[in-house]
Amino acid sequence: MKENFIEKISTTAPAIKDFGESVHDVVVMASLLEKEARTMETREVIAGILWKRLKDGMPLQVDAVFPYINGKNTFQLSLEDLQVDHPYNTYTRKGLPPGPIANPGLDAIIAAINPEDTPYYFYLSDKEGMMHYARTFDGHLANKARYLR
């Protein structure tokens, strides 16, 4: 399995090097994108948001880590779950998790190194899987009220 991963990632090695982040960080980001978004387009937008949050010192607040931590999906999470003390909790810790949360596909790796530059800092997926973006936390709260009732 490791050999297969190395073979597949080798096709993107020059682009990863040019991107300027370590292979480890790109793979961790790609694993988040693999679980957080369904399409290449949304992965690239979310990659842009997450890299921007990292650069700005914000917590990533990625719900996709919770199945890895406690087996719960986004719609099952409580406020208590979001505060659990765990190295992979992107709500309580800044930066990337210490390792991947999944085996990312090549599309997720490509999205991780091709982030879309948008004005957004926040996103959410509604129960149908549609993505909604916001520039501000207030906008994000409005999206939550509108799409996650």
mmCIF file with all atom_site columns, C-alpha atoms in Angstrom:
data_model
loop_
_atom_site.group_PDB
_atom_site.id
_atom_site.type_symbol
_atom_site.label_atom_id
_atom_site.label_alt_id
_atom_site.label_comp_id
_atom_site.label_asym_id
_atom_site.label_entity_id
_atom_site.label_seq_id
_atom_site.pdbx_PDB_ins_code
_atom_site.Cartn_x
_atom_site.Cartn_y
_atom_site.Cartn_z
_atom_site.occupancy
_atom_site.B_iso_or_equiv
_atom_site.pdbx_formal_charge
_atom_site.auth_seq_id
_atom_site.auth_comp_id
_atom_site.auth_asym_id
_atom_site.auth_atom_id
_atom_site.pdbx_PDB_model_num
ATOM 1   C CA . MET A 1 1   ? 0.000   0.000  0.000   1.00 0.00 ? 1   MET A CA 1
ATOM 2   C CA . LYS A 1 2   ? 2.815   2.410  0.871   1.00 0.00 ? 2   LYS A CA 1
ATOM 3   C CA . GLU A 1 3   ? 4.566   1.656  -2.430  1.00 0.00 ? 3   GLU A CA 1
ATOM 4   C CA . ASN A 1 4   ? 1.353   2.383  -4.340  1.00 0.00 ? 4   ASN A CA 1
ATOM 5   C CA . PHE A 1 5   ? 0.966   5.707  -2.520  1.00 0.00 ? 5   PHE A CA 1
ATOM 6   C CA . ILE A 1 6   ? 4.587   6.688  -3.200  1.00 0.00 ? 6   ILE A CA 1
ATOM 7   C CA . GLU A 1 7   ? 4.199   5.778  -6.871  1.00 0.00 ? 7   GLU A CA 1
ATOM 8   C CA . LYS A 1 8   ? 1.032   7.862  -7.237  1.00 0.00 ? 8   LYS A CA 1
ATOM 9   C CA . ILE A 1 9   ? 2.366   10.865 -5.333  1.00 0.00 ? 9   ILE A CA 1
ATOM 10  C CA . SER A 1 10  ? 5.616   10.829 -7.322  1.00 0.00 ? 10  SER A CA 1
ATOM 11  C CA . THR A 1 11  ? 3.742   12.279 -10.303 1.00 0.00 ? 11  THR A CA 1
ATOM 12  C CA . THR A 1 12  ? 2.992   15.382 -8.244  1.00 0.00 ? 12  THR A CA 1
ATOM 13  C CA . ALA A 1 13  ? 6.356   15.641 -6.443  1.00 0.00 ? 13  ALA A CA 1
ATOM 14  C CA . PRO A 1 14  ? 7.658   18.603 -8.507  1.00 0.00 ? 14  PRO A CA 1
ATOM 15  C CA . ALA A 1 15  ? 4.397   20.518 -7.999  1.00 0.00 ? 15  ALA A CA 1
ATOM 16  C CA . ILE A 1 16  ? 4.443   19.781 -4.259  1.00 0.00 ? 16  ILE A CA 1
ATOM 17  C CA . LYS A 1 17  ? 8.018   21.059 -4.050  1.00 0.00 ? 17  LYS A CA 1
ATOM 18  C CA . ASP A 1 18  ? 7.060   24.210 -5.973  1.00 0.00 ? 18  ASP A CA 1
ATOM 19  C CA . PHE A 1 19  ? 4.069   24.750 -3.657  1.00 0.00 ? 19  PHE A CA 1
ATOM 20  C CA . GLY A 1 20  ? 6.426   25.309 -0.752  1.00 0.00 ? 20  GLY A CA 1
ATOM 21  C CA . GLU A 1 21  ? 4.898   23.101 1.948   1.00 0.00 ? 21  GLU A CA 1
ATOM 22  C CA . SER A 1 22  ? 6.356   19.799 3.111   1.00 0.00 ? 22  SER A CA 1
ATOM 23  C CA . VAL A 1 23  ? 5.075   16.572 1.571   1.00 0.00 ? 23  VAL A CA 1
ATOM 24  C CA . HIS A 1 24  ? 3.814   15.618 5.035   1.00 0.00 ? 24  HIS A CA 1
ATOM 25  C CA . ASP A 1 25  ? 1.785   18.829 5.388   1.00 0.00 ? 25  ASP A CA 1
ATOM 26  C CA . VAL A 1 26  ? 0.380   18.494 1.866   1.00 0.00 ? 26  VAL A CA 1
ATOM 27  C CA . VAL A 1 27  ? -0.680  14.892 2.552   1.00 0.00 ? 27  VAL A CA 1
ATOM 28  C CA . VAL A 1 28  ? -2.287  15.870 5.875   1.00 0.00 ? 28  VAL A CA 1
ATOM 29  C CA . MET A 1 29  ? -4.152  18.733 4.173   1.00 0.00 ? 29  MET A CA 1
ATOM 30  C CA . ALA A 1 30  ? -5.177  16.416 1.335   1.00 0.00 ? 30  ALA A CA 1
ATOM 31  C CA . SER A 1 31  ? -6.547  13.909 3.852   1.00 0.00 ? 31  SER A CA 1
ATOM 32  C CA . LEU A 1 32  ? -8.738  16.645 5.338   1.00 0.00 ? 32  LEU A CA 1
ATOM 33  C CA . LEU A 1 33  ? -9.938  17.615 1.862   1.00 0.00 ? 33  LEU A CA 1
ATOM 34  C CA . GLU A 1 34  ? -10.618 13.965 0.998   1.00 0.00 ? 34  GLU A CA 1
ATOM 35  C CA . LYS A 1 35  ? -13.076 13.722 3.868   1.00 0.00 ? 35  LYS A CA 1
ATOM 36  C CA . GLU A 1 36  ? -14.354 17.309 3.888   1.00 0.00 ? 36  GLU A CA 1
ATOM 37  C CA . ALA A 1 37  ? -15.372 17.816 0.234   1.00 0.00 ? 37  ALA A CA 1
ATOM 38  C CA . ARG A 1 38  ? -16.831 15.762 -2.592  1.00 0.00 ? 38  ARG A CA 1
ATOM 39  C CA . THR A 1 39  ? -15.700 17.556 -5.743  1.00 0.00 ? 39  THR A CA 1
ATOM 40  C CA . MET A 1 40  ? -12.413 18.897 -7.041  1.00 0.00 ? 40  MET A CA 1
ATOM 41  C CA . GLU A 1 41  ? -13.885 22.404 -7.220  1.00 0.00 ? 41  GLU A CA 1
ATOM 42  C CA . THR A 1 42  ? -14.970 22.426 -3.573  1.00 0.00 ? 42  THR A CA 1
ATOM 43  C CA . ARG A 1 43  ? -11.702 20.811 -2.496  1.00 0.00 ? 43  ARG A CA 1
ATOM 44  C CA . GLU A 1 44  ? -9.743  23.637 -4.123  1.00 0.00 ? 44  GLU A CA 1
ATOM 45  C CA . VAL A 1 45  ? -11.940 26.295 -2.494  1.00 0.00 ? 45  VAL A CA 1
ATOM 46  C CA . ILE A 1 46  ? -11.684 24.607 0.916   1.00 0.00 ? 46  ILE A CA 1
ATOM 47  C CA . ALA A 1 47  ? -7.922  24.190 0.447   1.00 0.00 ? 47  ALA A CA 1
ATOM 48  C CA . GLY A 1 48  ? -7.698  27.944 -0.080  1.00 0.00 ? 48  GLY A CA 1
ATOM 49  C CA . ILE A 1 49  ? -9.726  28.586 3.066   1.00 0.00 ? 49  ILE A CA 1
ATOM 50  C CA . LEU A 1 50  ? -7.736  26.152 5.209   1.00 0.00 ? 50  LEU A CA 1
ATOM 51  C CA . TRP A 1 51  ? -4.275  27.284 4.040   1.00 0.00 ? 51  TRP A CA 1
ATOM 52  C CA . LYS A 1 52  ? -5.413  30.899 4.667   1.00 0.00 ? 52  LYS A CA 1
ATOM 53  C CA . ARG A 1 53  ? -6.580  29.994 8.185   1.00 0.00 ? 53  ARG A CA 1
ATOM 54  C CA . LEU A 1 54  ? -3.200  28.365 8.872   1.00 0.00 ? 54  LEU A CA 1
ATOM 55  C CA . LYS A 1 55  ? -1.341  31.418 7.580   1.00 0.00 ? 55  LYS A CA 1
ATOM 56  C CA . ASP A 1 56  ? -3.482  33.707 9.734   1.00 0.00 ? 56  ASP A CA 1
ATOM 57  C CA . GLY A 1 57  ? -3.024  31.586 12.875  1.00 0.00 ? 57  GLY A CA 1
ATOM 58  C CA . MET A 1 58  ? -6.653  30.499 13.055  1.00 0.00 ? 58  MET A CA 1
ATOM 59  C CA . PRO A 1 59  ? -7.791  27.031 14.106  1.00 0.00 ? 59  PRO A CA 1
ATOM 60  C CA . LEU A 1 60  ? -8.861  24.938 11.109  1.00 0.00 ? 60  LEU A CA 1
ATOM 61  C CA . GLN A 1 61  ? -12.134 23.779 12.711  1.00 0.00 ? 61  GLN A CA 1
ATOM 62  C CA . VAL A 1 62  ? -12.540 20.825 10.355  1.00 0.00 ? 62  VAL A CA 1
ATOM 63  C CA . ASP A 1 63  ? -15.421 18.534 11.327  1.00 0.00 ? 63  ASP A CA 1
ATOM 64  C CA . ALA A 1 64  ? -13.993 15.684 9.243   1.00 0.00 ? 64  ALA A CA 1
ATOM 65  C CA . VAL A 1 65  ? -11.489 14.914 12.021  1.00 0.00 ? 65  VAL A CA 1
ATOM 66  C CA . PHE A 1 66  ? -14.223 13.730 14.381  1.00 0.00 ? 66  PHE A CA 1
ATOM 67  C CA . PRO A 1 67  ? -14.963 10.360 12.769  1.00 0.00 ? 67  PRO A CA 1
ATOM 68  C CA . TYR A 1 68  ? -11.217 9.763  13.220  1.00 0.00 ? 68  TYR A CA 1
ATOM 69  C CA . ILE A 1 69  ? -11.358 10.940 16.866  1.00 0.00 ? 69  ILE A CA 1
ATOM 70  C CA . ASN A 1 70  ? -14.679 9.551  18.084  1.00 0.00 ? 70  ASN A CA 1
ATOM 71  C CA . GLY A 1 71  ? -16.624 8.062  15.171  1.00 0.00 ? 71  GLY A CA 1
ATOM 72  C CA . LYS A 1 72  ? -19.185 10.894 15.022  1.00 0.00 ? 72  LYS A CA 1
ATOM 73  C CA . ASN A 1 73  ? -20.091 12.790 11.869  1.00 0.00 ? 73  ASN A CA 1
ATOM 74  C CA . THR A 1 74  ? -20.787 16.524 11.603  1.00 0.00 ? 74  THR A CA 1
ATOM 75  C CA . PHE A 1 75  ? -24.500 16.262 12.300  1.00 0.00 ? 75  PHE A CA 1
ATOM 76  C CA . GLN A 1 76  ? -23.922 14.163 15.460  1.00 0.00 ? 76  GLN A CA 1
ATOM 77  C CA . LEU A 1 77  ? -21.417 16.494 17.131  1.00 0.00 ? 77  LEU A CA 1
ATOM 78  C CA . SER A 1 78  ? -22.138 18.283 20.394  1.00 0.00 ? 78  SER A CA 1
ATOM 79  C CA . LEU A 1 79  ? -20.355 21.329 21.808  1.00 0.00 ? 79  LEU A CA 1
ATOM 80  C CA . GLU A 1 80  ? -18.684 18.931 24.247  1.00 0.00 ? 80  GLU A CA 1
ATOM 81  C CA . ASP A 1 81  ? -17.325 16.883 21.320  1.00 0.00 ? 81  ASP A CA 1
ATOM 82  C CA . LEU A 1 82  ? -15.770 20.016 19.817  1.00 0.00 ? 82  LEU A CA 1
ATOM 83  C CA . GLN A 1 83  ? -13.801 20.596 23.037  1.00 0.00 ? 83  GLN A CA 1
ATOM 84  C CA . VAL A 1 84  ? -12.427 17.056 23.482  1.00 0.00 ? 84  VAL A CA 1
ATOM 85  C CA . ASP A 1 85  ? -8.714  16.999 24.324  1.00 0.00 ? 85  ASP A CA 1
ATOM 86  C CA . HIS A 1 86  ? -7.164  15.175 21.365  1.00 0.00 ? 86  HIS A CA 1
ATOM 87  C CA . PRO A 1 87  ? -4.139  15.989 19.180  1.00 0.00 ? 87  PRO A CA 1
ATOM 88  C CA . TYR A 1 88  ? -6.315  15.756 16.050  1.00 0.00 ? 88  TYR A CA 1
ATOM 89  C CA . ASN A 1 89  ? -8.951  18.203 17.327  1.00 0.00 ? 89  ASN A CA 1
ATOM 90  C CA . THR A 1 90  ? -8.738  21.138 14.928  1.00 0.00 ? 90  THR A CA 1
ATOM 91  C CA . TYR A 1 91  ? -11.126 23.174 17.082  1.00 0.00 ? 91  TYR A CA 1
ATOM 92  C CA . THR A 1 92  ? -8.906  23.223 20.179  1.00 0.00 ? 92  THR A CA 1
ATOM 93  C CA . ARG A 1 93  ? -5.513  23.181 18.450  1.00 0.00 ? 93  ARG A CA 1
ATOM 94  C CA . LYS A 1 94  ? -4.080  25.450 15.794  1.00 0.00 ? 94  LYS A CA 1
ATOM 95  C CA . GLY A 1 95  ? -2.167  24.038 12.863  1.00 0.00 ? 95  GLY A CA 1
ATOM 96  C CA . LEU A 1 96  ? -2.560  20.813 10.978  1.00 0.00 ? 96  LEU A CA 1
ATOM 97  C CA . PRO A 1 97  ? -3.268  17.552 12.792  1.00 0.00 ? 97  PRO A CA 1
ATOM 98  C CA . PRO A 1 98  ? -0.108  15.528 13.497  1.00 0.00 ? 98  PRO A CA 1
ATOM 99  C CA . GLY A 1 99  ? -0.882  13.102 10.670  1.00 0.00 ? 99  GLY A CA 1
ATOM 100 C CA . PRO A 1 100 ? -3.409  12.263 7.958   1.00 0.00 ? 100 PRO A CA 1
ATOM 101 C CA . ILE A 1 101 ? -6.966  11.333 8.945   1.00 0.00 ? 101 ILE A CA 1
ATOM 102 C CA . ALA A 1 102 ? -7.438  9.228  5.802   1.00 0.00 ? 102 ALA A CA 1
ATOM 103 C CA . ASN A 1 103 ? -5.633  8.025  2.708   1.00 0.00 ? 103 ASN A CA 1
ATOM 104 C CA . PRO A 1 104 ? -6.085  10.944 0.298   1.00 0.00 ? 104 PRO A CA 1
ATOM 105 C CA . GLY A 1 105 ? -6.711  10.349 -3.356  1.00 0.00 ? 105 GLY A CA 1
ATOM 106 C CA . LEU A 1 106 ? -4.637  12.016 -6.043  1.00 0.00 ? 106 LEU A CA 1
ATOM 107 C CA . ASP A 1 107 ? -7.392  14.592 -6.667  1.00 0.00 ? 107 ASP A CA 1
ATOM 108 C CA . ALA A 1 108 ? -7.261  15.683 -3.015  1.00 0.00 ? 108 ALA A CA 1
ATOM 109 C CA . ILE A 1 109 ? -3.466  15.990 -3.187  1.00 0.00 ? 109 ILE A CA 1
ATOM 110 C CA . ILE A 1 110 ? -3.725  18.061 -6.355  1.00 0.00 ? 110 ILE A CA 1
ATOM 111 C CA . ALA A 1 111 ? -6.383  20.260 -4.715  1.00 0.00 ? 111 ALA A CA 1
ATOM 112 C CA . ALA A 1 112 ? -4.152  20.752 -1.656  1.00 0.00 ? 112 ALA A CA 1
ATOM 113 C CA . ILE A 1 113 ? -1.414  22.259 -3.836  1.00 0.00 ? 113 ILE A CA 1
ATOM 114 C CA . ASN A 1 114 ? -3.829  24.217 -6.038  1.00 0.00 ? 114 ASN A CA 1
ATOM 115 C CA . PRO A 1 115 ? -5.875  26.161 -3.501  1.00 0.00 ? 115 PRO A CA 1
ATOM 116 C CA . GLU A 1 116 ? -8.358  28.622 -4.898  1.00 0.00 ? 116 GLU A CA 1
ATOM 117 C CA . ASP A 1 117 ? -7.851  32.176 -3.693  1.00 0.00 ? 117 ASP A CA 1
ATOM 118 C CA . THR A 1 118 ? -11.226 33.400 -2.452  1.00 0.00 ? 118 THR A CA 1
ATOM 119 C CA . PRO A 1 119 ? -12.369 36.010 0.059   1.00 0.00 ? 119 PRO A CA 1
ATOM 120 C CA . TYR A 1 120 ? -13.878 33.252 2.218   1.00 0.00 ? 120 TYR A CA 1
ATOM 121 C CA . TYR A 1 121 ? -12.796 32.132 5.683   1.00 0.00 ? 121 TYR A CA 1
ATOM 122 C CA . PHE A 1 122 ? -15.762 29.881 6.476   1.00 0.00 ? 122 PHE A CA 1
ATOM 123 C CA . TYR A 1 123 ? -17.700 27.097 4.814   1.00 0.00 ? 123 TYR A CA 1
ATOM 124 C CA . LEU A 1 124 ? -20.259 24.483 5.657   1.00 0.00 ? 124 LEU A CA 1
ATOM 125 C CA . SER A 1 125 ? -21.914 21.583 3.943   1.00 0.00 ? 125 SER A CA 1
ATOM 126 C CA . ASP A 1 126 ? -25.667 21.276 4.262   1.00 0.00 ? 126 ASP A CA 1
ATOM 127 C CA . LYS A 1 127 ? -27.418 17.929 4.679   1.00 0.00 ? 127 LYS A CA 1
ATOM 128 C CA . GLU A 1 128 ? -27.598 17.520 0.889   1.00 0.00 ? 128 GLU A CA 1
ATOM 129 C CA . GLY A 1 129 ? -23.855 18.069 0.532   1.00 0.00 ? 129 GLY A CA 1
ATOM 130 C CA . MET A 1 130 ? -24.094 21.564 -0.960  1.00 0.00 ? 130 MET A CA 1
ATOM 131 C CA . MET A 1 131 ? -21.330 23.922 0.150   1.00 0.00 ? 131 MET A CA 1
ATOM 132 C CA . HIS A 1 132 ? -22.015 27.415 1.473   1.00 0.00 ? 132 HIS A CA 1
ATOM 133 C CA . TYR A 1 133 ? -19.234 29.958 1.995   1.00 0.00 ? 133 TYR A CA 1
ATOM 134 C CA . ALA A 1 134 ? -18.879 33.100 4.089   1.00 0.00 ? 134 ALA A CA 1
ATOM 135 C CA . ARG A 1 135 ? -16.311 35.871 4.442   1.00 0.00 ? 135 ARG A CA 1
ATOM 136 C CA . THR A 1 136 ? -17.074 36.550 8.106   1.00 0.00 ? 136 THR A CA 1
ATOM 137 C CA . PHE A 1 137 ? -18.054 34.575 11.194  1.00 0.00 ? 137 PHE A CA 1
ATOM 138 C CA . ASP A 1 138 ? -21.386 36.426 11.249  1.00 0.00 ? 138 ASP A CA 1
ATOM 139 C CA . GLY A 1 139 ? -21.967 35.315 7.664   1.00 0.00 ? 139 GLY A CA 1
ATOM 140 C CA . HIS A 1 140 ? -21.086 31.766 8.673   1.00 0.00 ? 140 HIS A CA 1
ATOM 141 C CA . LEU A 1 141 ? -23.589 31.898 11.547  1.00 0.00 ? 141 LEU A CA 1
ATOM 142 C CA . ALA A 1 142 ? -26.240 33.123 9.094   1.00 0.00 ? 142 ALA A CA 1
ATOM 143 C CA . ASN A 1 143 ? -25.430 30.178 6.797   1.00 0.00 ? 143 ASN A CA 1
ATOM 144 C CA . LYS A 1 144 ? -25.713 27.777 9.749   1.00 0.00 ? 144 LYS A CA 1
ATOM 145 C CA . ALA A 1 145 ? -29.120 29.205 10.669  1.00 0.00 ? 145 ALA A CA 1
ATOM 146 C CA . ARG A 1 146 ? -30.314 29.040 7.075   1.00 0.00 ? 146 ARG A CA 1
ATOM 147 C CA . TYR A 1 147 ? -28.917 25.688 5.889   1.00 0.00 ? 147 TYR A CA 1
ATOM 148 C CA . LEU A 1 148 ? -28.543 23.547 9.010   1.00 0.00 ? 148 LEU A CA 1
ATOM 149 C CA . ARG A 1 149 ? -31.950 23.864 10.658  1.00 0.00 ? 149 ARG A CA 1
#
